[in-house]
Short mmCIF file of C-alpha atoms in Angstrom, two decimals:
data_model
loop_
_atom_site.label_atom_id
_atom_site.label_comp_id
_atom_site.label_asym_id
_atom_site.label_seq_id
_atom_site.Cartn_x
_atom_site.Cartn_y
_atom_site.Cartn_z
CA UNK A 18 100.60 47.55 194.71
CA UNK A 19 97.37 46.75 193.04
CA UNK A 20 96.69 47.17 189.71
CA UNK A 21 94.17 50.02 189.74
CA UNK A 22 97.38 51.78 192.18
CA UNK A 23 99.45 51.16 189.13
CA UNK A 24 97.55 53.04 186.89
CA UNK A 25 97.24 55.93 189.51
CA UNK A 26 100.79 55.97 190.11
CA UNK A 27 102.07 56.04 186.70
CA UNK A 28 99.19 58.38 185.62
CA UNK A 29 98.43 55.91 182.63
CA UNK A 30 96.06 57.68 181.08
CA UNK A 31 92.64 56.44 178.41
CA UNK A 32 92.42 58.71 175.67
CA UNK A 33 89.12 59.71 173.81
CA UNK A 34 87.45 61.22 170.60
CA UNK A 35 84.37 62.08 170.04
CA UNK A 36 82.91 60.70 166.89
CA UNK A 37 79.47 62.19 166.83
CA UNK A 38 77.47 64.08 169.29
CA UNK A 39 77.38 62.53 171.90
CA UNK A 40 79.66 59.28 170.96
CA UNK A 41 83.30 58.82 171.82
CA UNK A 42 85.61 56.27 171.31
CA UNK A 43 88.08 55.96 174.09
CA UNK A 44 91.29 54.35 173.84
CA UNK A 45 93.93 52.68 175.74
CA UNK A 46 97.46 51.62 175.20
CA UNK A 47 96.78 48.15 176.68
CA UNK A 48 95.75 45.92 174.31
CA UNK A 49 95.05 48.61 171.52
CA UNK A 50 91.52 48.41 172.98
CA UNK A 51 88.52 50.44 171.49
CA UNK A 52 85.84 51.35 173.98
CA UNK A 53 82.67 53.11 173.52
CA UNK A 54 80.67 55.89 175.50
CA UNK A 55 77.62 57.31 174.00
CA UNK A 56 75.69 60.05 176.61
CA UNK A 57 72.14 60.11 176.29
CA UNK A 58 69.87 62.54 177.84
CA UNK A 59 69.17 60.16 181.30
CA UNK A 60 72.27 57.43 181.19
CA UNK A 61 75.03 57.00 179.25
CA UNK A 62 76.51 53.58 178.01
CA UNK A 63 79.64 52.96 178.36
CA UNK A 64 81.29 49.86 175.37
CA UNK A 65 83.34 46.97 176.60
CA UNK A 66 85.15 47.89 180.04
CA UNK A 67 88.63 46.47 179.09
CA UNK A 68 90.98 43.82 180.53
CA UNK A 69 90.88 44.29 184.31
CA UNK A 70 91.06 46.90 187.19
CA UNK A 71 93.66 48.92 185.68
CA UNK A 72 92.35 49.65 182.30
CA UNK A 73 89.04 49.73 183.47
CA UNK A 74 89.68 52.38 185.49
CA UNK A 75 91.59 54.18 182.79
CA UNK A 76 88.33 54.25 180.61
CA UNK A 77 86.00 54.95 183.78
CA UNK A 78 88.43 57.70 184.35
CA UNK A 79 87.76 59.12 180.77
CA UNK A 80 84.17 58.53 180.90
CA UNK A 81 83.22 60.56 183.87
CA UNK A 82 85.69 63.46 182.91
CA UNK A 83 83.18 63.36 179.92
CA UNK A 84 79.74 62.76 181.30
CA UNK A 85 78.30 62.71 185.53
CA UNK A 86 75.33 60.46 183.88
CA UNK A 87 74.51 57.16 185.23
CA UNK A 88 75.70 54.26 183.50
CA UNK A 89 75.04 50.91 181.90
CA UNK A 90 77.57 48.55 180.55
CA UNK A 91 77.41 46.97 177.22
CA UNK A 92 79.53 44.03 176.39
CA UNK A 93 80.17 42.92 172.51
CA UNK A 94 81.26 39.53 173.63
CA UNK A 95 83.07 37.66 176.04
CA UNK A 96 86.92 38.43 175.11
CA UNK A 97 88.81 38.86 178.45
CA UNK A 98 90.12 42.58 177.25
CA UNK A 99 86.42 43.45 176.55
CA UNK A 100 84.42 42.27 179.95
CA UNK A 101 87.33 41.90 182.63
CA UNK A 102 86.85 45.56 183.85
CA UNK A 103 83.23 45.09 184.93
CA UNK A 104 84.06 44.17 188.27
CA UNK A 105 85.75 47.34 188.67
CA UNK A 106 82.46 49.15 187.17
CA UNK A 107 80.11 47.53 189.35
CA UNK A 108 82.60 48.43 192.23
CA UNK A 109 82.07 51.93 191.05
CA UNK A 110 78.40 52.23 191.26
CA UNK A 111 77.57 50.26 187.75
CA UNK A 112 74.39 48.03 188.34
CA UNK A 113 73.43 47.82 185.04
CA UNK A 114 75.18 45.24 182.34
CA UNK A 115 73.78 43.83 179.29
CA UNK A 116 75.16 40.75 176.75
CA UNK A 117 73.58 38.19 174.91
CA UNK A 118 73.43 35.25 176.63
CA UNK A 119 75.72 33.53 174.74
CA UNK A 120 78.56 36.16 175.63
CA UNK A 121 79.35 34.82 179.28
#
């Protein structure tokens, strides 16, 4: 059973609270991992996509339950448990991710 299955079947669940209008933090038990979402009027950006398929489709799943916006990916830097769960974004319909350069 895949990963992203795994989550499904076990209905592992991200968590979120919003900080701000606007801004949320959402949180998984994997990794104690912070993400970020902040909805703009256009797109929103989601923070760091966590550690692979699984929790990146825990925060995706907490993301749209908040928002139907477009959205872009940020990545703070290149820790596995902060850019692994891209793949599963851009599977999802994400075409837009920014770093620095120096974060790949």
């Amino acid at each position: 059973m895949s990963e992203a299955a795994q989550a499904e079947h076990t209905g592992e669940k991200a968590e979120y609270v919003q900080v701000a209008p606007g801004n949320y933090v959402i949180r998984t038990k994997d990794y104690r991992l912070n993400s970020g979402l902040v909805v703009g009027r256009d797109k929103a950006m989601v923070i760091d996509t966590g550690a692979g398929p699984r929790q990146a489709k825990q925060i995706y799943t907490a993301v749209r339950a908040l928002t139907r916006l477009p959205l872009v990916v940020v990545n703070t830097h290149s820790h596995f448990d902060h850019v692994f769960g891209n793949a599963f974004f851009a599977e999802n319909g994400v075409h837009e991710f920014y770093a620095h350069r120096n974060c790949g």
